[in-house]
mmCIF file of C-alpha atoms in Angstrom:
data_model
loop_
_atom_site.group_PDB
_atom_site.id
_atom_site.type_symbol
_atom_site.label_atom_id
_atom_site.label_comp_id
_atom_site.label_asym_id
_atom_site.label_seq_id
_atom_site.Cartn_x
_atom_site.Cartn_y
_atom_site.Cartn_z
ATOM 1 C CA MET A 1 -27.731 -37.863 8.978
ATOM 2 C CA PRO A 2 -27.881 -34.327 10.460
ATOM 3 C CA SER A 3 -24.658 -32.935 11.840
ATOM 4 C CA PHE A 4 -23.688 -30.213 14.251
ATOM 5 C CA ILE A 5 -21.377 -27.274 13.593
ATOM 6 C CA LEU A 6 -19.121 -26.388 16.514
ATOM 7 C CA VAL A 7 -18.193 -22.706 16.774
ATOM 8 C CA LEU A 8 -15.118 -21.922 18.836
ATOM 9 C CA VAL A 9 -15.218 -18.358 20.100
ATOM 10 C CA GLN A 10 -11.704 -17.042 20.737
ATOM 11 C CA ALA A 11 -10.192 -13.790 21.982
ATOM 12 C CA SER A 12 -13.658 -12.238 22.471
ATOM 13 C CA LYS A 13 -13.816 -11.545 18.731
ATOM 14 C CA LEU A 14 -17.076 -13.417 18.150
ATOM 15 C CA MET A 15 -18.927 -12.730 21.372
ATOM 16 C CA GLY A 16 -22.588 -11.814 21.766
ATOM 17 C CA LYS A 17 -24.070 -9.955 18.803
ATOM 18 C CA ALA A 18 -20.857 -10.450 16.838
ATOM 19 C CA LEU A 19 -21.303 -14.232 16.976
ATOM 20 C CA LYS A 20 -24.915 -13.990 15.810
ATOM 21 C CA TYR A 21 -23.829 -11.698 12.979
ATOM 22 C CA LYS A 22 -21.140 -14.124 11.858
ATOM 23 C CA LEU A 23 -23.620 -16.977 11.691
ATOM 24 C CA THR A 24 -26.434 -15.155 9.929
ATOM 25 C CA ASN A 25 -24.832 -12.559 7.657
ATOM 26 C CA ALA A 26 -23.785 -14.128 4.344
ATOM 27 C CA GLU A 27 -21.250 -11.389 3.662
ATOM 28 C CA SER A 28 -19.354 -11.981 6.886
ATOM 29 C CA MET A 29 -18.377 -15.612 6.214
ATOM 30 C CA PRO A 30 -17.314 -17.712 3.214
ATOM 31 C CA LYS A 31 -20.312 -18.732 1.100
ATOM 32 C CA TYR A 32 -19.705 -22.471 1.389
ATOM 33 C CA VAL A 33 -20.046 -22.279 5.172
ATOM 34 C CA HIS A 34 -23.715 -21.363 4.755
ATOM 35 C CA THR A 35 -24.368 -24.423 2.574
ATOM 36 C CA LEU A 36 -23.447 -26.753 5.440
ATOM 37 C CA SER A 37 -26.197 -28.479 7.411
ATOM 38 C CA LEU A 38 -26.510 -26.273 10.494
ATOM 39 C CA VAL A 39 -28.909 -28.144 12.789
ATOM 40 C CA ASN A 40 -27.749 -26.638 16.049
ATOM 41 C CA LEU A 41 -24.667 -25.384 17.836
ATOM 42 C CA ALA A 42 -22.518 -27.580 20.016
ATOM 43 C CA ALA A 43 -23.346 -25.337 22.935
ATOM 44 C CA ARG A 44 -25.707 -28.192 23.835
ATOM 45 C CA MET A 45 -22.638 -30.014 25.179
ATOM 46 C CA LYS A 46 -21.457 -29.357 28.726
ATOM 47 C CA VAL A 47 -17.780 -28.383 28.969
ATOM 48 C CA PRO A 48 -15.828 -28.889 32.243
ATOM 49 C CA LYS A 49 -14.539 -25.691 33.853
ATOM 50 C CA ALA A 50 -10.981 -27.054 33.632
ATOM 51 C CA THR A 51 -11.223 -27.006 29.821
ATOM 52 C CA LYS A 52 -9.399 -23.751 29.105
ATOM 53 C CA ASN A 53 -7.538 -23.914 25.792
ATOM 54 C CA ALA A 54 -8.564 -24.561 22.201
ATOM 55 C CA ARG A 55 -7.060 -28.056 22.098
ATOM 56 C CA SER A 56 -8.721 -29.436 25.238
ATOM 57 C CA LEU A 57 -12.005 -27.680 24.385
ATOM 58 C CA THR A 58 -12.103 -29.168 20.893
ATOM 59 C CA VAL A 59 -11.169 -32.670 22.042
ATOM 60 C CA CYS A 60 -13.759 -32.507 24.811
ATOM 61 C CA LEU A 61 -16.567 -31.418 22.523
ATOM 62 C CA LEU A 62 -15.691 -33.918 19.825
ATOM 63 C CA SER A 63 -15.186 -36.854 22.199
ATOM 64 C CA SER A 64 -18.846 -37.829 21.834
ATOM 65 C CA ASN A 65 -18.678 -38.033 18.030
ATOM 66 C CA ARG A 66 -18.259 -41.806 17.886
ATOM 67 C CA GLY A 67 -21.619 -43.515 17.765
ATOM 68 C CA SER A 68 -23.518 -40.234 17.960
ATOM 69 C CA SER A 69 -26.593 -39.782 15.773
ATOM 70 C CA GLN A 70 -25.747 -36.097 15.440
ATOM 71 C CA PRO A 71 -21.943 -35.816 15.368
ATOM 72 C CA VAL A 72 -20.012 -32.577 15.039
ATOM 73 C CA LYS A 73 -18.706 -32.446 11.474
ATOM 74 C CA THR A 74 -17.447 -28.873 11.257
ATOM 75 C CA VAL A 75 -15.447 -26.703 13.661
ATOM 76 C CA ILE A 76 -15.607 -22.984 12.871
ATOM 77 C CA VAL A 77 -12.867 -20.769 14.325
ATOM 78 C CA PHE A 78 -12.287 -17.058 13.945
ATOM 79 C CA SER A 79 -8.898 -17.748 12.361
ATOM 80 C CA THR A 80 -7.176 -21.077 11.729
ATOM 81 C CA SER A 81 -3.835 -19.433 12.455
ATOM 82 C CA ARG A 82 -4.790 -19.125 16.139
ATOM 83 C CA PHE A 83 -4.496 -22.903 16.434
ATOM 84 C CA SER A 84 -0.746 -22.535 15.911
ATOM 85 C CA ARG A 85 -0.507 -21.271 19.477
ATOM 86 C CA THR A 86 -1.559 -24.631 20.833
ATOM 87 C CA GLY A 87 0.626 -27.043 18.932
ATOM 88 C CA SER A 88 0.643 -26.005 15.253
ATOM 89 C CA THR A 89 -0.966 -28.583 12.950
ATOM 90 C CA THR A 90 -1.533 -31.268 15.596
ATOM 91 C CA ILE A 91 -4.828 -29.788 16.833
ATOM 92 C CA ILE A 92 -6.136 -29.785 13.245
ATOM 93 C CA GLU A 93 -5.138 -33.441 12.974
ATOM 94 C CA GLU A 94 -6.943 -34.233 16.232
ATOM 95 C CA VAL A 95 -10.128 -32.661 14.898
ATOM 96 C CA GLU A 96 -9.855 -34.602 11.630
ATOM 97 C CA ALA A 97 -9.158 -37.833 13.507
ATOM 98 C CA ARG A 98 -12.531 -37.388 15.203
ATOM 99 C CA GLY A 99 -14.360 -37.121 11.904
ATOM 100 C CA ALA A 100 -14.585 -33.334 11.646
ATOM 101 C CA TYR A 101 -12.679 -30.555 9.927
ATOM 102 C CA VAL A 102 -11.761 -26.961 10.766
ATOM 103 C CA VAL A 103 -13.168 -23.961 8.900
ATOM 104 C CA SER A 104 -11.857 -20.410 9.279
ATOM 105 C CA ALA A 105 -14.528 -17.689 9.404
ATOM 106 C CA THR A 106 -12.003 -15.183 8.044
ATOM 107 C CA SER A 107 -10.703 -17.204 5.066
ATOM 108 C CA ASN A 108 -12.345 -18.241 1.807
ATOM 109 C CA TYR A 109 -10.819 -21.665 1.115
ATOM 110 C CA ASP A 110 -12.374 -25.086 1.633
ATOM 111 C CA PRO A 111 -9.998 -27.333 3.673
ATOM 112 C CA ARG A 112 -11.738 -30.426 2.249
ATOM 113 C CA THR A 113 -10.056 -29.825 -1.112
ATOM 114 C CA PRO A 114 -6.328 -30.357 -1.826
ATOM 115 C CA VAL A 115 -5.820 -26.653 -2.606
ATOM 116 C CA GLY A 116 -7.770 -25.593 0.476
ATOM 117 C CA LYS A 117 -5.821 -27.971 2.693
ATOM 118 C CA TYR A 118 -2.561 -26.596 1.316
ATOM 119 C CA MET A 119 -3.681 -23.026 2.089
ATOM 120 C CA GLN A 120 -4.688 -24.055 5.601
ATOM 121 C CA LEU A 121 -1.274 -25.611 6.260
ATOM 122 C CA MET A 122 0.434 -22.505 4.874
ATOM 123 C CA GLU A 123 -1.600 -20.323 7.244
ATOM 124 C CA LEU A 124 -0.540 -22.464 10.182
ATOM 125 C CA ALA A 125 3.113 -22.503 9.129
ATOM 126 C CA ASN A 126 3.165 -18.717 8.735
ATOM 127 C CA ALA A 127 1.466 -18.190 12.106
ATOM 128 C CA ARG A 128 3.913 -20.593 13.756
ATOM 129 C CA PHE A 129 6.841 -18.686 12.233
ATOM 130 C CA GLN A 130 5.494 -15.376 13.556
ATOM 131 C CA ASN A 131 4.947 -16.874 17.019
ATOM 132 C CA ASP A 132 8.495 -18.266 17.062
ATOM 133 C CA GLU A 133 9.858 -14.862 16.068
ATOM 134 C CA LYS A 134 7.907 -13.161 18.855
ATOM 135 C CA ARG A 135 9.120 -15.741 21.363
ATOM 136 C CA ALA A 136 12.757 -15.259 20.285
ATOM 137 C CA THR A 137 12.397 -11.482 20.686
ATOM 138 C CA THR A 138 10.784 -11.931 24.106
ATOM 139 C CA ILE A 139 13.624 -14.172 25.275
ATOM 140 C CA GLU A 140 16.249 -11.763 23.928
ATOM 141 C CA ASN A 141 14.677 -8.810 25.741
ATOM 142 C CA SER A 142 14.279 -10.872 28.918
ATOM 143 C CA VAL A 143 17.958 -11.824 28.908
ATOM 144 C CA LYS A 144 18.931 -8.158 28.456
ATOM 145 C CA ALA A 145 16.751 -7.226 31.434
ATOM 146 C CA LEU A 146 18.242 -9.977 33.602
ATOM 147 C CA LEU A 147 21.790 -8.957 32.721
ATOM 148 C CA LYS A 148 20.926 -5.442 33.900
ATOM 149 C CA GLY A 149 19.776 -6.840 37.243
ATOM 150 C CA ARG A 150 16.043 -6.556 36.544
ATOM 151 C CA TRP A 151 13.983 -9.588 37.545
ATOM 152 C CA ILE A 152 11.385 -10.881 35.105
ATOM 153 C CA GLY A 153 8.254 -12.478 36.420
ATOM 154 C CA LYS A 154 7.004 -12.541 39.993
ATOM 155 C CA ALA A 155 9.510 -12.071 42.786
ATOM 156 C CA PRO A 156 9.859 -15.087 45.117
ATOM 157 C CA ARG A 157 8.187 -15.433 48.468
ATOM 158 C CA GLY A 158 9.339 -12.868 50.994
ATOM 159 C CA TYR A 159 9.332 -9.937 48.581
ATOM 160 C CA ASP A 160 6.818 -7.340 47.454
ATOM 161 C CA GLN A 161 7.162 -6.148 43.894
ATOM 162 C CA LYS A 162 6.073 -3.186 41.827
ATOM 163 C CA THR A 163 7.116 -3.285 38.179
ATOM 164 C CA THR A 164 6.425 -0.773 35.434
ATOM 165 C CA LYS A 165 8.033 -0.200 32.041
ATOM 166 C CA LYS A 166 10.309 2.428 33.555
ATOM 167 C CA GLU A 167 11.239 0.960 36.911
ATOM 168 C CA GLN A 168 11.082 -2.058 39.173
ATOM 169 C CA ILE A 169 10.872 -1.810 42.949
ATOM 170 C CA ILE A 170 11.327 -4.991 44.993
ATOM 171 C CA THR A 171 11.196 -4.774 48.767
ATOM 172 C CA ILE A 172 11.450 -7.238 51.653
ATOM 173 C CA ASN A 173 8.138 -7.892 53.400
ATOM 174 C CA GLU A 174 7.266 -9.439 56.762
ATOM 175 C CA GLU A 175 7.460 -12.972 55.362
ATOM 176 C CA GLY A 176 10.915 -12.126 54.096
ATOM 177 C CA LYS A 177 12.062 -11.328 57.604
ATOM 178 C CA LEU A 178 10.957 -14.786 58.721
ATOM 179 C CA ILE A 179 12.686 -16.392 55.754
ATOM 180 C CA ARG A 180 15.875 -14.606 56.793
ATOM 181 C CA LYS A 181 15.499 -16.254 60.195
ATOM 182 C CA ALA A 182 15.157 -19.625 58.483
ATOM 183 C CA PHE A 183 18.471 -19.146 56.657
ATOM 184 C CA LEU A 184 20.209 -18.106 59.888
ATOM 185 C CA TRP A 185 18.784 -21.076 61.803
ATOM 186 C CA LYS A 186 20.080 -23.354 59.075
ATOM 187 C CA ALA A 187 23.514 -21.747 58.804
ATOM 188 C CA ASN A 188 24.284 -21.006 62.435
ATOM 189 C CA ASN A 189 22.223 -23.505 64.417
ATOM 190 C CA LYS A 190 22.337 -26.315 61.838
ATOM 191 C CA LEU A 191 18.679 -27.096 62.394
ATOM 192 C CA SER A 192 16.924 -29.616 60.170
ATOM 193 C CA ASN A 193 14.399 -28.396 57.645
ATOM 194 C CA GLU A 194 11.612 -29.969 59.679
ATOM 195 C CA GLU A 195 12.683 -28.118 62.835
ATOM 196 C CA ILE A 196 12.852 -24.877 60.876
ATOM 197 C CA ARG A 197 9.391 -25.512 59.423
ATOM 198 C CA HIS A 198 7.922 -25.891 62.904
ATOM 199 C CA ARG A 199 9.593 -22.687 64.086
ATOM 200 C CA LEU A 200 8.280 -20.799 61.070
ATOM 201 C CA GLU A 201 4.764 -22.132 61.635
ATOM 202 C CA ALA A 202 4.950 -20.969 65.242
ATOM 203 C CA GLU A 203 5.634 -17.477 63.912
ATOM 204 C CA GLY A 204 2.838 -17.641 61.340
ATOM 205 C CA LEU A 205 4.663 -18.727 58.171
ATOM 206 C CA HIS A 206 3.404 -22.017 56.742
ATOM 207 C CA ILE A 207 5.594 -23.740 54.173
ATOM 208 C CA CYS A 208 5.939 -27.374 53.127
ATOM 209 C CA LYS A 209 9.236 -29.250 53.370
ATOM 210 C CA GLN A 210 9.828 -29.323 49.616
ATOM 211 C CA LYS A 211 9.190 -25.595 49.196
ATOM 212 C CA LEU A 212 11.536 -24.799 52.067
ATOM 213 C CA SER A 213 14.290 -26.831 50.422
ATOM 214 C CA GLU A 214 13.710 -25.002 47.119
ATOM 215 C CA LEU A 215 13.746 -21.687 48.956
ATOM 216 C CA PHE A 216 17.177 -22.430 50.478
ATOM 217 C CA LYS A 217 18.568 -23.116 46.993
ATOM 218 C CA ASN A 218 17.321 -19.885 45.459
ATOM 219 C CA PRO A 219 20.206 -17.352 45.095
ATOM 220 C CA PHE A 220 17.646 -14.544 44.789
ATOM 221 C CA TYR A 221 17.727 -14.328 48.583
ATOM 222 C CA CYS A 222 21.421 -13.393 48.602
ATOM 223 C CA GLY A 223 21.050 -10.791 45.854
ATOM 224 C CA TYR A 224 21.705 -12.916 42.764
ATOM 225 C CA MET A 225 19.431 -14.232 40.033
ATOM 226 C CA ALA A 226 19.240 -17.557 38.200
ATOM 227 C CA HIS A 227 16.784 -18.070 35.359
ATOM 228 C CA LYS A 228 16.289 -20.619 32.590
ATOM 229 C CA PHE A 229 16.886 -17.877 30.012
ATOM 230 C CA LEU A 230 20.401 -17.414 31.430
ATOM 231 C CA GLN A 231 21.223 -21.055 30.611
ATOM 232 C CA GLY A 232 22.985 -21.849 33.867
ATOM 233 C CA ASP A 233 24.612 -18.471 34.467
ATOM 234 C CA ILE A 234 23.948 -16.396 37.559
ATOM 235 C CA VAL A 235 23.885 -12.594 37.684
ATOM 236 C CA GLN A 236 23.649 -9.985 40.415
ATOM 237 C CA GLY A 237 20.234 -8.419 40.840
ATOM 238 C CA ASN A 238 19.162 -4.909 41.769
ATOM 239 C CA HIS A 239 16.864 -6.146 44.536
ATOM 240 C CA PRO A 240 17.800 -6.088 48.248
ATOM 241 C CA PRO A 241 19.244 -9.388 49.535
ATOM 242 C CA LEU A 242 17.745 -11.095 52.562
ATOM 243 C CA ILE A 243 21.050 -12.642 53.564
ATOM 244 C CA SER A 244 24.719 -12.443 52.674
ATOM 245 C CA LYS A 245 26.342 -14.561 50.008
ATOM 246 C CA GLU A 246 28.371 -16.284 52.719
ATOM 247 C CA ILE A 247 25.253 -17.344 54.623
ATOM 248 C CA PHE A 248 23.668 -18.629 51.431
ATOM 249 C CA LEU A 249 26.701 -20.722 50.529
ATOM 250 C CA LYS A 250 26.994 -21.995 54.096
ATOM 251 C CA VAL A 251 23.366 -23.144 53.997
ATOM 252 C CA ASN A 252 23.955 -24.944 50.722
ATOM 253 C CA GLY A 253 26.909 -26.849 52.123
ATOM 254 C CA GLU A 254 29.858 -26.037 49.896
ATOM 255 C CA LEU A 255 31.415 -22.879 48.413
ATOM 256 C CA SER A 256 31.940 -24.504 45.016
ATOM 257 C CA LYS A 257 28.251 -25.308 44.545
ATOM 258 C CA ASN A 258 27.226 -25.284 40.880
ATOM 259 C CA HIS A 259 24.989 -22.241 40.488
ATOM 260 C CA SER A 260 23.059 -23.920 37.668
ATOM 261 C CA GLY A 261 21.352 -25.940 40.355
ATOM 262 C CA TYR A 262 19.700 -22.850 41.773
ATOM 263 C CA GLU A 263 16.437 -22.195 40.033
ATOM 264 C CA GLN A 264 13.611 -19.775 40.613
ATOM 265 C CA LYS A 265 10.425 -21.791 41.097
#
């Protein structure tokens, strides 16, 4: 029974001429790859536009394996270690559960043998360790930035933002001025969220009820920052506040409100 070989092109490393070279040049890939029955590429299969990552792409393309007269038996990737970014060994297991196996174009082991399988798992474990280290460093640096009053990520609605390695400039825009009105209507006029929504829409700012409620609970608007990396703590930011701390607390009902409830969405 003829079988297909599925080639996953990742990180633009096997695009265009490079892909053709990898498939035809014996020196560029492990020898045993060229002994496999290459009838055609799985490019014959149509992939939905929503299929964006390696896991969903692989599962989608292998979903037709059962009962097919020409099933995909081999999945070639640039590097097996890249699969660690989408769930470590589980994506390899999903491929194997569908009757195929994963081959790395940059390694010289055969994952169908016990030794080859061991080497594949070691590659994944090492890549996962490196990814975890990078993530820990990223979180550590992010916390340091937050503690210095520097926001990480996109500023919430109502602010314009310009961030470089050296500086961060966050300013209040026209939407921000309307959001300030919303806080004042809530604090001073005790209007309902629905009434405030209608007033905002009349002035050109459209926002759903849920988003408005989340907006009122975000301490960013009174000059403070809450972030999941801070683990429930709240710190003062360097950005300009839309409203005072007193107005923010008045809107949220009680001065002893637990700040861990305020999250940037």
